[in-house]
Coordinates of C-alpha atoms in Angstrom, one line a residue:
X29 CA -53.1 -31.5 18.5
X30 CA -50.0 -33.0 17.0
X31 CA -47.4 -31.5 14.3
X32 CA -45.4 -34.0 12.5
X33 CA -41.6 -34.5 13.6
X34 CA -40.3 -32.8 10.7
X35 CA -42.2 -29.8 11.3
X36 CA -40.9 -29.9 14.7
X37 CA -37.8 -29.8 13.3
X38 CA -38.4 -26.9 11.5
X39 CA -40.2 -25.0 14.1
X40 CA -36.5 -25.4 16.2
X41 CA -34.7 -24.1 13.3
X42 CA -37.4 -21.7 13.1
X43 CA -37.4 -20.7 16.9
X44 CA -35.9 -17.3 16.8
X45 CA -38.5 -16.1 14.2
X46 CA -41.5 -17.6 16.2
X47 CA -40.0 -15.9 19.5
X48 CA -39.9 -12.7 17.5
X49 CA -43.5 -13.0 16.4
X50 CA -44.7 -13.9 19.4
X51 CA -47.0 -16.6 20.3
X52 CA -48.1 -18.9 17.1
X53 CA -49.9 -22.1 17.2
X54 CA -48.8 -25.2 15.2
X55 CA -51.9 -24.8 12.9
X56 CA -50.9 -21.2 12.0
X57 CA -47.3 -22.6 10.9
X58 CA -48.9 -25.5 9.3
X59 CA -50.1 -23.5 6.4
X60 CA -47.0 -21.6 5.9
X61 CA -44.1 -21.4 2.9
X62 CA -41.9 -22.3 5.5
X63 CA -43.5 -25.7 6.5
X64 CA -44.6 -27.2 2.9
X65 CA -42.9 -28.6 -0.2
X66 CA -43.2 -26.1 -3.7
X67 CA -43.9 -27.3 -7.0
X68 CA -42.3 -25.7 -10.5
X69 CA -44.5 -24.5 -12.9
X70 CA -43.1 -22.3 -16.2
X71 CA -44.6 -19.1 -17.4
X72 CA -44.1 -19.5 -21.6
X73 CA -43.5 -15.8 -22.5
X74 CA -44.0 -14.8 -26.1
X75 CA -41.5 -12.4 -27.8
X76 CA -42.0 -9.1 -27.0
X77 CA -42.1 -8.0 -30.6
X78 CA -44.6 -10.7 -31.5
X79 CA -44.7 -14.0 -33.3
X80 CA -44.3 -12.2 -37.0
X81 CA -40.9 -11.9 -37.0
X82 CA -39.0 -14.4 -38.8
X83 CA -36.6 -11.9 -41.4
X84 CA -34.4 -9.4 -39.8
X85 CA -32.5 -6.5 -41.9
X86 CA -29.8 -5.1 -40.0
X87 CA -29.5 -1.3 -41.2
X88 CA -26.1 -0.1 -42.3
X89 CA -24.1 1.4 -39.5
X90 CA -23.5 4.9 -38.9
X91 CA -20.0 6.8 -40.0
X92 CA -18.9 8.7 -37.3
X93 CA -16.1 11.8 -37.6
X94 CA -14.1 11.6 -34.5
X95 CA -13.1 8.0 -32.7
X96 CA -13.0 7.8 -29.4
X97 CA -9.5 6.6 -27.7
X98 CA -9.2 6.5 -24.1
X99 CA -5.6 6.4 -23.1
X100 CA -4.3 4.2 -20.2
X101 CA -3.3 5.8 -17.4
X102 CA -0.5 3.9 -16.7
X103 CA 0.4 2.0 -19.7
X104 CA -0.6 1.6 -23.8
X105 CA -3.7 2.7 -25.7
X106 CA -6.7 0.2 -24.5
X107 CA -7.5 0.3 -28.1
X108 CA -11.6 0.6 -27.7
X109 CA -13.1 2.5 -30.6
X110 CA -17.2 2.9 -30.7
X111 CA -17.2 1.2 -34.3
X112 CA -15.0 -1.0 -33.3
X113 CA -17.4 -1.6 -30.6
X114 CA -20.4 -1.5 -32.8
X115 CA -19.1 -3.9 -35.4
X116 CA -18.4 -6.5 -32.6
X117 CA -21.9 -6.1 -31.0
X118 CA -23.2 -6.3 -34.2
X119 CA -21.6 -9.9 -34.7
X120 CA -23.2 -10.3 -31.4
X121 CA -26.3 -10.1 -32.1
X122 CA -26.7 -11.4 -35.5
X123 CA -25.0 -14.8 -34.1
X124 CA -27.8 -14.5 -31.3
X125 CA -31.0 -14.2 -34.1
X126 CA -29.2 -17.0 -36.3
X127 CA -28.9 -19.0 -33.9
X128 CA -32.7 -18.5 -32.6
X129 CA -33.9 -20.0 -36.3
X130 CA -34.3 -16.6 -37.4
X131 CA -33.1 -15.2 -41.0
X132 CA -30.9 -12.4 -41.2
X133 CA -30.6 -10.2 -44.3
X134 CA -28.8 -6.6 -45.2
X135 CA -31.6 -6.0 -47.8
X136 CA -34.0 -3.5 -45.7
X137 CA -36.7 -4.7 -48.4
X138 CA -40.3 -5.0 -47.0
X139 CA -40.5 -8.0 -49.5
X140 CA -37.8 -10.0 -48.3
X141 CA -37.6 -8.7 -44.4
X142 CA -40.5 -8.3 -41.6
X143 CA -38.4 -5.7 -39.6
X144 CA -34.8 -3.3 -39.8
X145 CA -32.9 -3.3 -36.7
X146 CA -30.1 -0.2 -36.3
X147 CA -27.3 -0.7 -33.4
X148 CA -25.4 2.4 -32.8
X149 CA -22.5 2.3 -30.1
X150 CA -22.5 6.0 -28.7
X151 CA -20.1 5.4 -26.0
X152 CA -17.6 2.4 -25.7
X153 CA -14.3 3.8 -23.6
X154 CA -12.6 2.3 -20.5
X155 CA -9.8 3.4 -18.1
X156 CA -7.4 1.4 -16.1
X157 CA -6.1 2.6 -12.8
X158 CA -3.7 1.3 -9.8
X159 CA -4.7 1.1 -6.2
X160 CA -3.9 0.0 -2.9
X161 CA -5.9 -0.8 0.4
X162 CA -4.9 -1.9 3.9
X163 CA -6.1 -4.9 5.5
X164 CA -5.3 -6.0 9.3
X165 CA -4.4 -9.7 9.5
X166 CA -4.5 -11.6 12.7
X167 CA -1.5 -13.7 13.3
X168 CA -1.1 -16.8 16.0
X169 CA 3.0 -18.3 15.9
X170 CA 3.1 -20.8 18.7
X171 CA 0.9 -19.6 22.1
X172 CA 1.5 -16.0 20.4
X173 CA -1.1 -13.6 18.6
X174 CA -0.2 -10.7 16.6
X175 CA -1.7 -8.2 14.6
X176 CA -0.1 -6.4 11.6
X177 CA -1.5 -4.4 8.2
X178 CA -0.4 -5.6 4.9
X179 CA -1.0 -3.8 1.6
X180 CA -3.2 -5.2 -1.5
X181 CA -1.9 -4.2 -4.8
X182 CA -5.3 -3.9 -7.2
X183 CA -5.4 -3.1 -11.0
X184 CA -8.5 -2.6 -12.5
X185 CA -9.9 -2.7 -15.8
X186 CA -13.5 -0.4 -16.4
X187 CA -15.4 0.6 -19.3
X188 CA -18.1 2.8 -19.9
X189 CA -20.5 1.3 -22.6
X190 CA -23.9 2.6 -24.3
X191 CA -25.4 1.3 -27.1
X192 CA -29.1 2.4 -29.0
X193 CA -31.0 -0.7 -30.3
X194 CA -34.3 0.7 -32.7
X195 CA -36.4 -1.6 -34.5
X196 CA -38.7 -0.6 -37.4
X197 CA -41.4 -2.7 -38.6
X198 CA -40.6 -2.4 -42.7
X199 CA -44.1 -3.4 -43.8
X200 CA -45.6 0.0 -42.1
X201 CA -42.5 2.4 -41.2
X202 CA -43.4 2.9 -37.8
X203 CA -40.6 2.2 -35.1
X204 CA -41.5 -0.7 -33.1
X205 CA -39.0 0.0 -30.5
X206 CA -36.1 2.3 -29.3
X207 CA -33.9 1.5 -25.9
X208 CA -30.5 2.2 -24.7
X209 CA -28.6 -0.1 -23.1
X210 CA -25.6 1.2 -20.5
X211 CA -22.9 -0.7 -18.8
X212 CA -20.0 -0.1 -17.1
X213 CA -18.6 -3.3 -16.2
X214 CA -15.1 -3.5 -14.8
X215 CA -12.6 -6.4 -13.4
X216 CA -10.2 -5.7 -10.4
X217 CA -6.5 -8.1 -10.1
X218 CA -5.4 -8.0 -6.6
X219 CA -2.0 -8.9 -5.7
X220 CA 0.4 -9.2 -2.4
X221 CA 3.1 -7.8 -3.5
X222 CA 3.5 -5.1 -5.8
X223 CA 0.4 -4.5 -8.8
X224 CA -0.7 -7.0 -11.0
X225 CA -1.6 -7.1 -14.3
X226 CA -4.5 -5.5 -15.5
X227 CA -7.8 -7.7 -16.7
X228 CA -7.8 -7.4 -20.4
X229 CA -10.1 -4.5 -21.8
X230 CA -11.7 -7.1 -24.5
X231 CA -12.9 -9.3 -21.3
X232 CA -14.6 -6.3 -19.9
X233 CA -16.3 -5.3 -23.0
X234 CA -17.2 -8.8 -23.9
X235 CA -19.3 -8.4 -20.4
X236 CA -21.0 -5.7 -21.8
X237 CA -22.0 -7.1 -25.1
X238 CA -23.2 -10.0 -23.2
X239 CA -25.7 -8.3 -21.3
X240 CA -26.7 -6.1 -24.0
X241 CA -27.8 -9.4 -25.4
X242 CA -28.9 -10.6 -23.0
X243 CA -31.5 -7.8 -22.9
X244 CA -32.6 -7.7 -26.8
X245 CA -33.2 -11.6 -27.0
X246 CA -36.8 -11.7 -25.3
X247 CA -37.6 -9.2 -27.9
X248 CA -37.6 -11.6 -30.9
X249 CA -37.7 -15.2 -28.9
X250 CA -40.5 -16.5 -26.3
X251 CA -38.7 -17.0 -23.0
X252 CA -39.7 -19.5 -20.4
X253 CA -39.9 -18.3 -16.6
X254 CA -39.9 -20.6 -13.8
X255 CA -42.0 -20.4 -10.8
X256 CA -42.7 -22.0 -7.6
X257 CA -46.0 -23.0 -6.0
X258 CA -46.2 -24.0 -2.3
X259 CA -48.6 -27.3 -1.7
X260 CA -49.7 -28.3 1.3
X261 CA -48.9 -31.6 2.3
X262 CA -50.6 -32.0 6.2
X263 CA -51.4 -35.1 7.5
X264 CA -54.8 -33.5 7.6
X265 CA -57.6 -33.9 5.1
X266 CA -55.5 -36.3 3.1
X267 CA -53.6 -33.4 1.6
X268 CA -50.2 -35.3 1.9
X269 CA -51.6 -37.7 -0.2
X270 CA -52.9 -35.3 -2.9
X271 CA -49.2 -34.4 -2.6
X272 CA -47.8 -37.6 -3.3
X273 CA -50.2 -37.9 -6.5
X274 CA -48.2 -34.4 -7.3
X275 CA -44.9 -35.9 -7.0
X276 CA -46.0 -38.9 -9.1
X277 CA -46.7 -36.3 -11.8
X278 CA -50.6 -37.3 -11.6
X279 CA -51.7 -33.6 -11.2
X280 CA -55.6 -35.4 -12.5
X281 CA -55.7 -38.1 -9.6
X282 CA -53.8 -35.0 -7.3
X283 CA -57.4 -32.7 -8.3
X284 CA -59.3 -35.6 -7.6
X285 CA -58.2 -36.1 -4.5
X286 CA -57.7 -32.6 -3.8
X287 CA -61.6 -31.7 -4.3
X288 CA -62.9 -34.8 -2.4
X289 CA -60.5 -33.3 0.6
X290 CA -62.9 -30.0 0.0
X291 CA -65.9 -32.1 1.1
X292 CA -64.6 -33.9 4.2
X293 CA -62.2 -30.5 5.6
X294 CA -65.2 -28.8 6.6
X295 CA -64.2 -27.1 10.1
X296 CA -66.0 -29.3 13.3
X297 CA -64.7 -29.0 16.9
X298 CA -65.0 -32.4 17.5
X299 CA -62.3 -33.7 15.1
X300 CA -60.7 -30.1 15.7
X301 CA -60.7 -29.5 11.8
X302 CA -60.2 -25.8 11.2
X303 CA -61.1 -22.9 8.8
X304 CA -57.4 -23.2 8.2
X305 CA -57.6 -27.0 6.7
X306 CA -60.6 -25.8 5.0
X307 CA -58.7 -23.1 3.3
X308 CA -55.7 -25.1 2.5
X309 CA -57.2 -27.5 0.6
X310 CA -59.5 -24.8 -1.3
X311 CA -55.8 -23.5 -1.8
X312 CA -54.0 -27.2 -3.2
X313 CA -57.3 -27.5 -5.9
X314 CA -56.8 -23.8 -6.9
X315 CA -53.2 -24.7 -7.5
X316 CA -53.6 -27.7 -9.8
X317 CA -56.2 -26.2 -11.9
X318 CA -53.5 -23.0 -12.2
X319 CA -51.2 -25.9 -13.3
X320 CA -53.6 -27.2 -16.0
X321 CA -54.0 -23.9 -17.0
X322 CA -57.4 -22.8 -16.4
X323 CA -57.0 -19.8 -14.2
X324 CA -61.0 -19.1 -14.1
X325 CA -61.3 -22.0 -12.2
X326 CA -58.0 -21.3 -10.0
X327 CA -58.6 -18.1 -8.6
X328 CA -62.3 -19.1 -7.8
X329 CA -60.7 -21.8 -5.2
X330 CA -58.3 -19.8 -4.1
X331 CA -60.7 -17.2 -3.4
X332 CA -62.7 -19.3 -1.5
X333 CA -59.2 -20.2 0.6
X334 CA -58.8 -16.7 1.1
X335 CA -62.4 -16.6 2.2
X336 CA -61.4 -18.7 4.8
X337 CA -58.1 -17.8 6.0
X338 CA -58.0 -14.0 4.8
X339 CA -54.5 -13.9 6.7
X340 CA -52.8 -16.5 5.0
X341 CA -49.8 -14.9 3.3
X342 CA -49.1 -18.1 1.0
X343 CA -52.7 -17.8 -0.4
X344 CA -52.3 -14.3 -1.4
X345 CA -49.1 -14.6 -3.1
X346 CA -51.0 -17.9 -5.1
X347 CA -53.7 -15.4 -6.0
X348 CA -51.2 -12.6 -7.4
X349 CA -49.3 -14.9 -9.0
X350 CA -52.7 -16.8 -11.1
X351 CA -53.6 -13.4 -12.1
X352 CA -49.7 -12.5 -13.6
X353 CA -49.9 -15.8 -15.3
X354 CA -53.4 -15.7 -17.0
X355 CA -51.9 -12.0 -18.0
X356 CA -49.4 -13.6 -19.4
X357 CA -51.2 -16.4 -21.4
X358 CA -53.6 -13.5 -22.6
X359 CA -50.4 -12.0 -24.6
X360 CA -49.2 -15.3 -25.9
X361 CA -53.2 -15.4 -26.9
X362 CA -52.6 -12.1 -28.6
X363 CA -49.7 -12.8 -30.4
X364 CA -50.8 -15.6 -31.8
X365 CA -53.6 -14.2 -33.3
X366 CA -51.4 -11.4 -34.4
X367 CA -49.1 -14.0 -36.3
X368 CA -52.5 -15.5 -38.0
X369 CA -53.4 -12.1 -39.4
X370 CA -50.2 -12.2 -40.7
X371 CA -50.3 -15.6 -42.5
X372 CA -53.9 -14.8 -43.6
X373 CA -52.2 -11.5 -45.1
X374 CA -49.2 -13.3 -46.7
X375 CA -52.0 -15.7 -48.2
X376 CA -54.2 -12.8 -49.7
X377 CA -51.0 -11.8 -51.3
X378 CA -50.2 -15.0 -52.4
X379 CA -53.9 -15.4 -54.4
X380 CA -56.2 -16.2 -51.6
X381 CA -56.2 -20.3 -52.1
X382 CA -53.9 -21.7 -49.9
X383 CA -51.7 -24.4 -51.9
X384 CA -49.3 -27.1 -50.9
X385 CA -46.4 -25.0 -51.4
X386 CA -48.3 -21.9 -48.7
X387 CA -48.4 -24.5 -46.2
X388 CA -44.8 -25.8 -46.4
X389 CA -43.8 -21.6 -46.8
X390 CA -45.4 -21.1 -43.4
X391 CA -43.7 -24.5 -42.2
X392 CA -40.2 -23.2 -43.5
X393 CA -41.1 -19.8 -41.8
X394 CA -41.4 -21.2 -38.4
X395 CA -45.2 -20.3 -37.7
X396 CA -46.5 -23.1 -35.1
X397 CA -49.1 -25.9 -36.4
X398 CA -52.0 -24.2 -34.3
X399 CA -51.4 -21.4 -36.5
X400 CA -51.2 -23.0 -39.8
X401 CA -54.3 -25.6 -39.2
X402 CA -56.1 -22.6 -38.4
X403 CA -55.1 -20.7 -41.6
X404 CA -55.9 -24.2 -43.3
X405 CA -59.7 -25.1 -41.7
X406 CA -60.8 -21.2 -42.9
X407 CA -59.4 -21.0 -46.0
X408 CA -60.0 -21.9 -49.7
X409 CA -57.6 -25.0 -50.4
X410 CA -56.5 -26.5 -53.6
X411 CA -54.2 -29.1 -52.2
X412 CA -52.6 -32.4 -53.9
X413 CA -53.1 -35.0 -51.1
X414 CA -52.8 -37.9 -53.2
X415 CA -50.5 -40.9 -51.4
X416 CA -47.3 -39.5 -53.7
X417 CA -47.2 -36.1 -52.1
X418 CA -47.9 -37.1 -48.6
X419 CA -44.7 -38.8 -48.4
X420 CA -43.0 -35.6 -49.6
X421 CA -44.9 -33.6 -47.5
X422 CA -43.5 -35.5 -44.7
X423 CA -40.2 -34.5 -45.9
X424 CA -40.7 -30.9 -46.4
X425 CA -41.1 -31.2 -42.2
X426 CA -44.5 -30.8 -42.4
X427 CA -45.9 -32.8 -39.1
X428 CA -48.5 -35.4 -38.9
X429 CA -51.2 -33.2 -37.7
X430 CA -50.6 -30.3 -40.1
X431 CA -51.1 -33.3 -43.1
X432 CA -54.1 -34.1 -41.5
X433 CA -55.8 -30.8 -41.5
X434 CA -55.0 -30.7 -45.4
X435 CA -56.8 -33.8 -46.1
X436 CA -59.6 -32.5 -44.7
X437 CA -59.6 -29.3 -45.8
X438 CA -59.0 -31.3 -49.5
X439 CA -62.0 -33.5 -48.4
X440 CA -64.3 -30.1 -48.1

């Protein structure tokens, strides 16, 4: 029984590993992470606050009595203040929510905003200080070596940063969410021959407010997660040529090919086809029906691969990782249906018949079309579909298949 070259290849590279593990067999690194190519797939995450959110009212900031000045240790005032702090971070974030398509408002009105968000900067201070270390440098003049210690001159910039982010969701009272976000980032110059200048406090802070913004910006905006798979692609079964259908992008001739490998892997001395082969290509249709999205059908074949190669590591992980990912879609599934009870809400308020001008509100407020063509096939409609508006609805960014649900919703 034959590997290919390049997995010979691999096994060299590999060598010290296999010598540590002790004796393995070509077919037990065949089905390995190691000796098969990975395809991408991306997680969609929904905002962690939901898909409701499209006003934000930023509360007013708080006064505090004393300011806090931390005084260089060498040289001037730094000049960090926590409201100076807060006002910047502040900036921060509403740049960050603009620039996500949401409104921001000041007006912490339950008609004109979905939630209040309050920033306060509790600690925003930094401290500069001088140091030096001693490195050994190796020396070669000529046919001569010699060693000698030389001294590094370092100046570095830290600050010590905390900030409390609290979300309230204005239509109810209730505080959606409360964290605290702490930092201390810090930049070190490192110089030859006497000390450098010191990295500028605003860089340092800037790092903070970065990753504090990092950190509230999957609470208002979906975020995509990227992932790899491992297919195998063996010579045996035909799997390398379900692969190549992969790399084609033809994941429905790849499944096709990938269940007919099913029927003709089954294990037989003769053709010294394995329970290993079996479960690999179990394991390559699990993974294209997790890429179509239908995880039922996923973790049934790669159950069955697991049924057949219970120590396969790469299998396991595929299983995990089906189950996160169908976790996942459940919350999108969630939120979606929490944005429709929303819409179906703003509609009762609105008089209960959804109108032309409902359906290019929702539009305007960034709901997705799923959403609105379901608000539109269960609901009473009084819409003006006549070839003048349709153009104009057109306009008003309303897409094709949104118009098309109102004419036949007007059709009813």
């Amino acid at each position: 029984m034959r590997c290919g070259a390049r997995r010979q290849a691999m096994m060299r590279t590999a060598a010290v590993v296999v010598a540590a593990l002790g004796v393995a067999s070509c077919g037990g690194l065949r089905y390995t992470a190691l000796m098969n190519p990975t395809v991408d797939v991306n997680v969609e995450h929904p905002p962690n606050l939901g898909l409701g959110i499209e006003t934000v009212a930023f509360s007013p900031g708080t006064e505090s009595s004393t300011v806090d000045r931390i005084v260089d240790l060498f040289s001037d005032d730094l000049g960090l203040t926590s409201e100076a702090c807060e006002a910047e971070l502040r900036q921060r974030v509403t740049e960050m929510l603009l620039e996500g398509g949401l409104e921001v408002t000041r007006d912490a009105d339950p008609a004109r905003a979905d939630v209040a968000v309050e920033i306060n900067v509790t600690r925003c201070h930094g401290e500069q200080e001088r140091s030096t270390t001693s490195e050994e440098v190796v020396e070669r003049t000529n046919d001569r070596t010699r060693r000698r210690t030389v001294t590094k001159y370092h100046a570095r910039t830290r600050v010590s940063f905390r900030a409390l982010f609290e979300v309230t969701d204005l239509s109810t009272g209730n505080v959606m969410l409360s964290r605290s976000y702490e930092f201390e980032p810090r930049r070190t110059n490192v110089a030859d021959r006497g000390y450098p200048e010191f990295p500028s406090a605003s860089a340092v802070i800037g790092e903070a407010y970065r990753r504090t913004t990092r950190r509230i910006r999957p609470l208002f905006f979906g975020w995509t997660e990227r992932r790899e798979l491992v297919f195998f692609d063996d010579e045996r079964c035909g799997l390398k040529r379900a692969f190549r259908a992969v790399e084609a992008g033809d994941y429905e001739r790849a499944l096709e090919l990938s269940i007919a490998n099913v029927d003709s892997c089954q294990p037989d001395p003769v053709t010294e086809i394995t329970e290993e082969d079996l479960a690999a290509a179990h394991y390559n249709v699990g993974i294209l029906h997790r890429i179509k999205g239908d995880f039922g059908a996923a973790l049934a074949s790669l159950e069955r691969g697991r049924a057949a190669n219970p120590d396969n590591g790469v299998i396991r992980s595929a299983i995990r990782e089906a189950i996160s990912a169908r976790e996942v879609a459940g919350e999108f599934t969630r939120a979606e249906q929490d944005a429709l009870a929303q819409a179906r809400e703003r509609l009762g308020e609105a008089g209960d018949v959804l109108t032309n001008d409902a359906v290019i509100g929702m539009v305007q407020d960034g709901l997705d079309d799923e959403i609105i063509i379901q608000v539109i096939r269960t609901s009473e409609v009084d819409f003006d579909v006549s070839p003048a508006t349709l153009g104009d609805l057109r306009r008003q960014g309303l897409s094709p298949a949104v118009i098309s649900a109102m004419i036949a919703a007007a059709g009813r």
